[in-house]
CSV table of C-alpha atoms in Angstrom, one decimal:
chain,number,residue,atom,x,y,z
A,1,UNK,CA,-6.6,-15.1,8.4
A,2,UNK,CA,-9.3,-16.2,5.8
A,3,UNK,CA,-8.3,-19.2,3.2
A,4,UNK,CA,-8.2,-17.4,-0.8
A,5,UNK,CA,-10.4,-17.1,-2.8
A,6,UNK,CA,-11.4,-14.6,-0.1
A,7,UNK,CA,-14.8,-12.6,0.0
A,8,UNK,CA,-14.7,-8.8,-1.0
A,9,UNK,CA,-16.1,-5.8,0.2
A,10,UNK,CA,-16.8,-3.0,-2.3
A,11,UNK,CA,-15.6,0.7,-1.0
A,12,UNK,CA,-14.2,-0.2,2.5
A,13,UNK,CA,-12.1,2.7,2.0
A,14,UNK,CA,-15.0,5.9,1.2
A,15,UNK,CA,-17.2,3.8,3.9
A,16,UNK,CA,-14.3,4.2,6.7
A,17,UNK,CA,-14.0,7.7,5.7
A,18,UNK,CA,-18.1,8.6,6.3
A,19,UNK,CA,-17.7,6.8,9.4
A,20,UNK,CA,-14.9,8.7,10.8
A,21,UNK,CA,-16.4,12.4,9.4
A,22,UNK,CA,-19.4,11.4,11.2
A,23,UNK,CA,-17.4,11.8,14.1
A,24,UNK,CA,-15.0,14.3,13.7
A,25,UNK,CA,-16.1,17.3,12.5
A,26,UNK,CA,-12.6,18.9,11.5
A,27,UNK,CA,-12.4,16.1,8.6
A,28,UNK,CA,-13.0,17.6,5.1
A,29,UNK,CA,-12.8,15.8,1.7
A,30,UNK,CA,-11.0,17.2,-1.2
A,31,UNK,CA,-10.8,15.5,-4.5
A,32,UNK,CA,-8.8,15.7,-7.9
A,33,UNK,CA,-11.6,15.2,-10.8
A,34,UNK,CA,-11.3,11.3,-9.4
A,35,UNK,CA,-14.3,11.5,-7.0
A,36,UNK,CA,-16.6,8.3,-8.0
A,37,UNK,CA,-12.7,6.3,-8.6
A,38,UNK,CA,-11.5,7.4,-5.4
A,39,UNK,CA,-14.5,6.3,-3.4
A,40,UNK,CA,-15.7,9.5,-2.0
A,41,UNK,CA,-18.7,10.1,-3.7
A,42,UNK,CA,-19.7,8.7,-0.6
A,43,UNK,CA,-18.7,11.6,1.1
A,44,UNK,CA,-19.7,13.9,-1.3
A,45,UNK,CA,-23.4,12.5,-0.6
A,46,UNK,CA,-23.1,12.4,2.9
A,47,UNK,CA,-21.1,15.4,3.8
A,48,UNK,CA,-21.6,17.8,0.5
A,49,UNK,CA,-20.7,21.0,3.0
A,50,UNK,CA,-17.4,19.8,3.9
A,51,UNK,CA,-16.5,18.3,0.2
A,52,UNK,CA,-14.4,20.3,-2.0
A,53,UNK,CA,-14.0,19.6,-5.7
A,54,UNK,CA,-10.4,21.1,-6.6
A,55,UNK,CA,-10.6,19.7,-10.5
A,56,UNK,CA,-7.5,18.3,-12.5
A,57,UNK,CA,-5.2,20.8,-10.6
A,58,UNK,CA,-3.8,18.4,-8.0
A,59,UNK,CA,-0.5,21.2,-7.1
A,60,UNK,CA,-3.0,24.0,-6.2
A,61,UNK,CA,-5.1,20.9,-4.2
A,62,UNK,CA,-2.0,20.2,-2.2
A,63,UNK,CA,-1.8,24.1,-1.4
A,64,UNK,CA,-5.6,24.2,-0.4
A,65,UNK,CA,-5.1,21.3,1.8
A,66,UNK,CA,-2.0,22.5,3.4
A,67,UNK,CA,-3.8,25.8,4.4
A,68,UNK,CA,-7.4,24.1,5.4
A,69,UNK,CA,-4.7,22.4,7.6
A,70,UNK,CA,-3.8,25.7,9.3
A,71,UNK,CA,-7.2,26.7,10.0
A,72,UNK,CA,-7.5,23.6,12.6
A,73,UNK,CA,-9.7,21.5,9.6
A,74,UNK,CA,-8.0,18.2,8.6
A,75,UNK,CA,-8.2,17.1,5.1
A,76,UNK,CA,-7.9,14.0,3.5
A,77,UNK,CA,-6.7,14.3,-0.2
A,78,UNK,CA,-7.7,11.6,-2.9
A,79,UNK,CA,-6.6,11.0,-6.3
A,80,UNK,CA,-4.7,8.0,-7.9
A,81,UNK,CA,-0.9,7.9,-6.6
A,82,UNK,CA,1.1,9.3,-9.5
A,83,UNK,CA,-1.3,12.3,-9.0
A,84,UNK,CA,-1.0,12.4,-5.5
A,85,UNK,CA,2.9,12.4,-5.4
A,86,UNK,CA,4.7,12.9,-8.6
A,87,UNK,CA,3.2,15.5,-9.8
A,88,UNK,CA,2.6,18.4,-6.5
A,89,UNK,CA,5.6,17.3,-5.5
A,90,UNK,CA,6.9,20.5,-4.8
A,91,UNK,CA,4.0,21.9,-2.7
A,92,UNK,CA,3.5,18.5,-0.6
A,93,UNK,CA,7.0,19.5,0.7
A,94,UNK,CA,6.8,23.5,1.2
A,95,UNK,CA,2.6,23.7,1.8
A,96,UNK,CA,2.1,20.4,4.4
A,97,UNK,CA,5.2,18.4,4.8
A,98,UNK,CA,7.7,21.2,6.1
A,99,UNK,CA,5.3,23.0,8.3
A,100,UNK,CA,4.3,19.5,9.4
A,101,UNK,CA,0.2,19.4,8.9
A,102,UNK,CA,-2.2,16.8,9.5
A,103,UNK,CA,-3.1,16.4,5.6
A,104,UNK,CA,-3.9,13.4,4.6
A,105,UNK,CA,-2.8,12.0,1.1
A,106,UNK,CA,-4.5,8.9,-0.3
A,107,UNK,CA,-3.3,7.7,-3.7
A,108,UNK,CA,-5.0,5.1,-5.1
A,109,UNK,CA,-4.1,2.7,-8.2
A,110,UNK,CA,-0.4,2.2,-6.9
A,111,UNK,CA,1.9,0.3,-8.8
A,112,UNK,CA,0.9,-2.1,-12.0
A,113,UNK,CA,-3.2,-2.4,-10.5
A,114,UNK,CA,-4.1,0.3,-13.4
A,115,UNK,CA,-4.4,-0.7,-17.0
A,116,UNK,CA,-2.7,2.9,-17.8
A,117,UNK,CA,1.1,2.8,-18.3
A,118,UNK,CA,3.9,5.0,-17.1
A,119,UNK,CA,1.5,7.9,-17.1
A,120,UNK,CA,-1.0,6.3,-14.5
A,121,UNK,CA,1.4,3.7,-12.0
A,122,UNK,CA,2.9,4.9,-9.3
A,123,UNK,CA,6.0,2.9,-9.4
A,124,UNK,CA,7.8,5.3,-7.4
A,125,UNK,CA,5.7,6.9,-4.9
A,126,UNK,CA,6.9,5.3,-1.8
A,127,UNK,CA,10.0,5.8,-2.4
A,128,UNK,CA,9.6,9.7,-2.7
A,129,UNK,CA,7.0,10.1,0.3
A,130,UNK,CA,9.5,8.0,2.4
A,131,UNK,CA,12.2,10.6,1.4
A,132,UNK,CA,10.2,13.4,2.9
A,133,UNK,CA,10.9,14.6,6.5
A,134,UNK,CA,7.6,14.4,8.7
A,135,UNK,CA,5.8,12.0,6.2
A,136,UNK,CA,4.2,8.9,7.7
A,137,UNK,CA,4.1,6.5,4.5
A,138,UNK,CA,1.1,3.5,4.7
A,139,UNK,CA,0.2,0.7,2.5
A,140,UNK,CA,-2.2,-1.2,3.8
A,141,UNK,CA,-3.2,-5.3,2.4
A,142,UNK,CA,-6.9,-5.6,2.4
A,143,UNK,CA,-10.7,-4.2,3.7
A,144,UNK,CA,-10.0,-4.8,7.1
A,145,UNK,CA,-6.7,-2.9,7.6
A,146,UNK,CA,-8.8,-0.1,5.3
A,147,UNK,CA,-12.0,-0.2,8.2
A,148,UNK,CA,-9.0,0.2,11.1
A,149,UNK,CA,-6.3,2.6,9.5
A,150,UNK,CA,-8.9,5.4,8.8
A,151,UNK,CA,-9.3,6.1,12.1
A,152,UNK,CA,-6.2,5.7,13.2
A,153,UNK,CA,-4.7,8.4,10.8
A,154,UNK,CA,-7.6,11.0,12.2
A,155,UNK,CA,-5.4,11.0,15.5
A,156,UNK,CA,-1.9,10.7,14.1
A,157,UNK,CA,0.3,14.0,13.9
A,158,UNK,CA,2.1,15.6,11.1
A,159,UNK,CA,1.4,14.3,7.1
A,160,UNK,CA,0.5,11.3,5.9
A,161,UNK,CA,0.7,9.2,2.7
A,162,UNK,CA,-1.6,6.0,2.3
A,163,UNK,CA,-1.8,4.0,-0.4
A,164,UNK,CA,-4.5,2.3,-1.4
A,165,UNK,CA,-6.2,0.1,-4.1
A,166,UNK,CA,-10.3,0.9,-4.9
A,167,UNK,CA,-13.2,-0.7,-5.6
A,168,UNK,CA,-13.6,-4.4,-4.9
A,169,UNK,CA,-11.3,-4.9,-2.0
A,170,UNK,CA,-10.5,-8.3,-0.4
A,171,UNK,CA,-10.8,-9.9,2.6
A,172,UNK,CA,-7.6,-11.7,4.2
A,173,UNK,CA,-7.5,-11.2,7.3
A,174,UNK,CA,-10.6,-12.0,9.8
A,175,UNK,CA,-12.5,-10.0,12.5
A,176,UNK,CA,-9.2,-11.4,15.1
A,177,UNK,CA,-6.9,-8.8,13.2
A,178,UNK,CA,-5.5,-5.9,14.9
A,179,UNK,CA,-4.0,-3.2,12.4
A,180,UNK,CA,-1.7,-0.9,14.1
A,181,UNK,CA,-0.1,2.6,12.9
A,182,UNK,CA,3.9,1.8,12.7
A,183,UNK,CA,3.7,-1.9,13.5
A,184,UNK,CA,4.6,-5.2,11.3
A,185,UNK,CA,2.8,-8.4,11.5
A,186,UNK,CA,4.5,-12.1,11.8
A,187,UNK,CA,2.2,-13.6,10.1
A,188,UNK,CA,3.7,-17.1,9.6
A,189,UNK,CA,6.7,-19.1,11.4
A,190,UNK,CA,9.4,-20.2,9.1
A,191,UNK,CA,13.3,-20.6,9.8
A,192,UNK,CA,14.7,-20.7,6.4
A,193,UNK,CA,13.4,-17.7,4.7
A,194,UNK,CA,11.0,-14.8,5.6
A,195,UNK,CA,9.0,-12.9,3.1
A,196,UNK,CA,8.3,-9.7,3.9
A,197,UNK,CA,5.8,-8.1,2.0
A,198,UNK,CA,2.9,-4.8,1.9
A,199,UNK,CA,-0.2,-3.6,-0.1
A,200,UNK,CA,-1.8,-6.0,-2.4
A,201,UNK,CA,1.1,-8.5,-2.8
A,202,UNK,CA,-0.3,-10.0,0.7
A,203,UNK,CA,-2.4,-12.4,-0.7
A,204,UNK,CA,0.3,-13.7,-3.8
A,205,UNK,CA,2.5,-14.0,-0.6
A,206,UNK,CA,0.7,-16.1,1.1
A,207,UNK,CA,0.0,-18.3,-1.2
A,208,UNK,CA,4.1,-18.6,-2.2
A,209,UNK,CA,4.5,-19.7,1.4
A,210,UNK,CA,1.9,-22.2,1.1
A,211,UNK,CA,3.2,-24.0,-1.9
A,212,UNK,CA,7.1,-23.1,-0.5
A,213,UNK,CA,5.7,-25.4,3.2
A,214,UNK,CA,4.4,-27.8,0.5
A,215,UNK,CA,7.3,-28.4,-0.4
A,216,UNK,CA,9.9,-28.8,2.5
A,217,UNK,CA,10.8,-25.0,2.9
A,218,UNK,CA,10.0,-23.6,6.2
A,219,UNK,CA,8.6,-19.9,4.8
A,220,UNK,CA,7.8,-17.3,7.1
A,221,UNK,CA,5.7,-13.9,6.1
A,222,UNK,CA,6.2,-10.7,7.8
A,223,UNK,CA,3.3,-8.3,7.1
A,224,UNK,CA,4.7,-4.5,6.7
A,225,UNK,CA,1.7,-2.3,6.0
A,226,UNK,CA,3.7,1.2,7.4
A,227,UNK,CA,6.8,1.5,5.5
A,228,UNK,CA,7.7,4.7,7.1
A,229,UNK,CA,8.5,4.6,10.1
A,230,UNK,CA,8.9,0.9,9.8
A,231,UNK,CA,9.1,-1.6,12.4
A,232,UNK,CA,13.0,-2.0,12.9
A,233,UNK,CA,12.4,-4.6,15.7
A,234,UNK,CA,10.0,-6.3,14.2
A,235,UNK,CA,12.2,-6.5,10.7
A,236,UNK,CA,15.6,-7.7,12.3
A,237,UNK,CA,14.0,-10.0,14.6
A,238,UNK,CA,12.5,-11.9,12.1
A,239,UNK,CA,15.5,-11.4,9.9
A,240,UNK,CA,17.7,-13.0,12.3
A,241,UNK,CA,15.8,-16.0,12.8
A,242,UNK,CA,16.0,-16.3,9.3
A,243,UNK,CA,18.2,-18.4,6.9
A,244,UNK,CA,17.7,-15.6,4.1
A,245,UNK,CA,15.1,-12.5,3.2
A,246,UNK,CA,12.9,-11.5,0.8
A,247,UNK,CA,10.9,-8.6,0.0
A,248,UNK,CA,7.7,-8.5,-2.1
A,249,UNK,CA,6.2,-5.3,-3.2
A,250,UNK,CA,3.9,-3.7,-5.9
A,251,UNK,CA,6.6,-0.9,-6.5
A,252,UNK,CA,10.1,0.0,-7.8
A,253,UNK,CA,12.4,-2.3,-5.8
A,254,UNK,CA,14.4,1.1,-5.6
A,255,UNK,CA,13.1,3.4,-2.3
A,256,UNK,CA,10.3,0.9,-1.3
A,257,UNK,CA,9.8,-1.8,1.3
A,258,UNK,CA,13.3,-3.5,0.0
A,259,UNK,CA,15.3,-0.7,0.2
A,260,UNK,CA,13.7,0.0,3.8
A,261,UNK,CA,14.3,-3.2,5.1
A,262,UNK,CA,17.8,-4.2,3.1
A,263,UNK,CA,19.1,0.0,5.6
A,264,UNK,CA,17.8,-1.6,8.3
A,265,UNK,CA,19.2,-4.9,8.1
A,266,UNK,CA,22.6,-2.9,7.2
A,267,UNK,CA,22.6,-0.6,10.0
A,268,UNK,CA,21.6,-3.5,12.7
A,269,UNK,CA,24.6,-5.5,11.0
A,270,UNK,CA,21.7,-8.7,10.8
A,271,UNK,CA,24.4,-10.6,7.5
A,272,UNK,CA,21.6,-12.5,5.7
A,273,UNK,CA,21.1,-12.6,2.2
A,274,UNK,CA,18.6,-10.3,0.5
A,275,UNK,CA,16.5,-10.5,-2.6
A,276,UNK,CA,13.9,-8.3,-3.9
A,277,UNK,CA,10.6,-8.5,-5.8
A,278,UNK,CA,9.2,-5.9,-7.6
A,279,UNK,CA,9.6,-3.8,-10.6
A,280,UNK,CA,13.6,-3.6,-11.7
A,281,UNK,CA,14.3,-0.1,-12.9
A,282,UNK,CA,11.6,-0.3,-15.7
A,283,UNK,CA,8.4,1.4,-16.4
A,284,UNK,CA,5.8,-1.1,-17.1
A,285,UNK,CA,3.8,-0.7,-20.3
A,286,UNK,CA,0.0,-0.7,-20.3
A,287,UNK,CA,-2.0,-3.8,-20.5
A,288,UNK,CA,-5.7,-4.7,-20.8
A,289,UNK,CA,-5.2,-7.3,-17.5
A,290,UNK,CA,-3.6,-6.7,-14.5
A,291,UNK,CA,-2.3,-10.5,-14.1
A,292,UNK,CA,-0.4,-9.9,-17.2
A,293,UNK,CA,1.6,-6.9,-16.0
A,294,UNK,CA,2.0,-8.7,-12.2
A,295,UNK,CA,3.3,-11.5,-14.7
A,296,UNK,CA,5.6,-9.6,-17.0
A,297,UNK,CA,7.7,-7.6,-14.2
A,298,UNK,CA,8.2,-10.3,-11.9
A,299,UNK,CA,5.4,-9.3,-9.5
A,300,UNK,CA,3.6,-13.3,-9.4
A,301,UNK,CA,3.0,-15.5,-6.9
A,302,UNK,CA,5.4,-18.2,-9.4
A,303,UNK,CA,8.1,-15.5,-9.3
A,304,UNK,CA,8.3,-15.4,-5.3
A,305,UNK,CA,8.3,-19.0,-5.1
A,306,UNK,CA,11.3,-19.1,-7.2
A,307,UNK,CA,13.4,-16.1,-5.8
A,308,UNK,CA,12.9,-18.1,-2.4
A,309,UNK,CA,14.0,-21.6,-3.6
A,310,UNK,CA,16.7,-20.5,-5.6
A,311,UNK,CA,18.2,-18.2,-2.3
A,312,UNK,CA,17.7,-21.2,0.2
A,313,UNK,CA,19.8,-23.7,-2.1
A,314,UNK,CA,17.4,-26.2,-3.6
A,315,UNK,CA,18.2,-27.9,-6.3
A,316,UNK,CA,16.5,-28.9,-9.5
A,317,UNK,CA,13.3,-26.3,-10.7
A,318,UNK,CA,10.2,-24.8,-8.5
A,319,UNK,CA,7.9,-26.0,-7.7
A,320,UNK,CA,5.0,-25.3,-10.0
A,321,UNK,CA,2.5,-22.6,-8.8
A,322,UNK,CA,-1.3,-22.6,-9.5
A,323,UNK,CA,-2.8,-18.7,-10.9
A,324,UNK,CA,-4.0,-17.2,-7.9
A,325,UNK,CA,-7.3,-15.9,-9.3
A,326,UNK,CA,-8.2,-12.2,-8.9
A,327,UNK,CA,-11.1,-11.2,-7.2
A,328,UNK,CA,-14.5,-10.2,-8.4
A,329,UNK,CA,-14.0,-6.9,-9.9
A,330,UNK,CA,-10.5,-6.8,-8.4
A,331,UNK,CA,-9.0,-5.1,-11.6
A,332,UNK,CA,-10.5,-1.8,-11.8
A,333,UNK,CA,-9.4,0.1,-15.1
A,334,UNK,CA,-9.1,4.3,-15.1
């Protein structure tokens, strides 16, 4: 892994997906009115014969999808999140889930990353795609899980949802890095807590383990970019090595990675105690910076630190934790 403040690379994610039409000709591009904030503009230059522009009508885009699907084409999907999931709900399930197509959904914006309150963050999206039958569920944590998981979708069966962030995208991990579809990552060693974490809460996480090792806790981070299916092994062997848990995520804490990870740990009967970081039952209000919502609802790198020392017993207050700076450009509004 690279050391923060980590380079960027701008549109990993409608780079990845010229690449791979380049060599599959079955991939087609549909877009929701969002083509220049989703990335594939690129495509849309590139490709313009196999680019369809379905307009602010994301339900009959599902439906479109779901039937290019049938005619052996495989399309990838883009809007932000809360228009990829909340509202074609209905004809994700019946039009590509049920019959089990190879559509791909990419929702970008997840979470509190866009300035544009309840209306705009998907708070809630993972939790609904992981509830679908047939629905492989992906957040990935920077460009180079983008540059690998692209491909890697083309030759996965049935639906998929990813969820992604856009524009300026970081760099955490190096060229060593091996993504893989359905995998989690150890990233770090630590015996007294582990830190489990997905999407764009990486790098905050990283950075709470560093200042946690600072300071005499042994942290360790477990890197879960598919939450559905999610790595059970990979999740209760960590968990059982582990003095205590806790899970990090730009989402509801209802339905997301802690939910996943506290049924696991249940059903494998692993007793450690469990805490989880991300929004509490709320909608988030709207905000002109991004560090102010991660901030407000509990989503800082301050706030992980915490949870942890408080669940492995210290005594007296935190340690005190640094701003991680945002990237260039990292905070793209609507």
């Amino acid at each position: 892994m690279r050391s923060a403040p980590y380079p960027t690379v701008l549109k990993p994610y409608g780079r990845a997906l010229v690449d791979l039409a380049r060599q599959r000709e079955e991939v087609v591009c549909l877009s929701g009115d969002l083509t220049r904030q989703c990335e594939v503009d690129l495509f849309q230059q590139v490709f313009p014969d196999r680019f369809v522009h379905a307009g602010m009508a994301e339900a009959n885009m599902m439906s479109m999808a779901g039937a290019m699907a049938r005619e052996g084409l495989q399309p990838w999907v883009h809007t932000f999140g809360v228009f990829a999931t909340r509202r074609p709900y209905d004809q994700i399930v019946n039009a590509i889930a049920y019959p089990n197509l190879p559509v791909r959904i990419v929702g970008f914006m997840p979470g509190v990353s866009t300035p544009g309150g309840p209306s705009h963050q998907a708070i809630e999206d993972v939790a609904i795609m992981r509830a679908l039958p047939h629905m492989t569920v992906v957040d990935v944590a920077d460009a180079v899980e983008i540059s690998q998981v692209v491909p890697q979708l083309a030759d996965l069966p049935g639906p998929v949802y990813l969820r992604l962030k856009r524009g300026e995208i970081p760099m955490v991990f190096d060229e060593r890095h091996r993504f893989r579809v359905g995998e989690a990552q150890r990233l770090l060693d630590g015996d007294e807590i582990t830190l489990f974490t997905s999407g764009m809460m990486l790098p905050a996480t990283l950075q709470a383990a560093a200042v946690l090792h600072a300071n005499g806790v042994a942290a360790g981070i477990v890197n879960v970019p598919t939450l559905k299916p999610l790595d059970r092994h990979a999740v209760t062997a960590a968990a059982r090595g582990s003095g205590g848990v806790v899970t990090v995520e730009n989402h509801s804490i209802i339905g997301g990675l802690g939910s996943a990870v506290a049924e696991v740990l249940a059903e494998a009967g692993v007793g450690v105690p469990l805490r989880r970081i991300g929004l509490r039952d709320t909608f988030a209000e709207g905000s002109k910076s991004a560090p102010y919502l991660f901030e407000k609802y509990g989503l800082s790198t301050a706030e992980i630190v915490r949870t942890a020392w408080e669940l492995v017993g210290r005594q007296g207050p935190a340690p005190q934790v640094a701003a991680l700076e945002p990237e260039p450009g990292s905070y793209a509004p609507v």
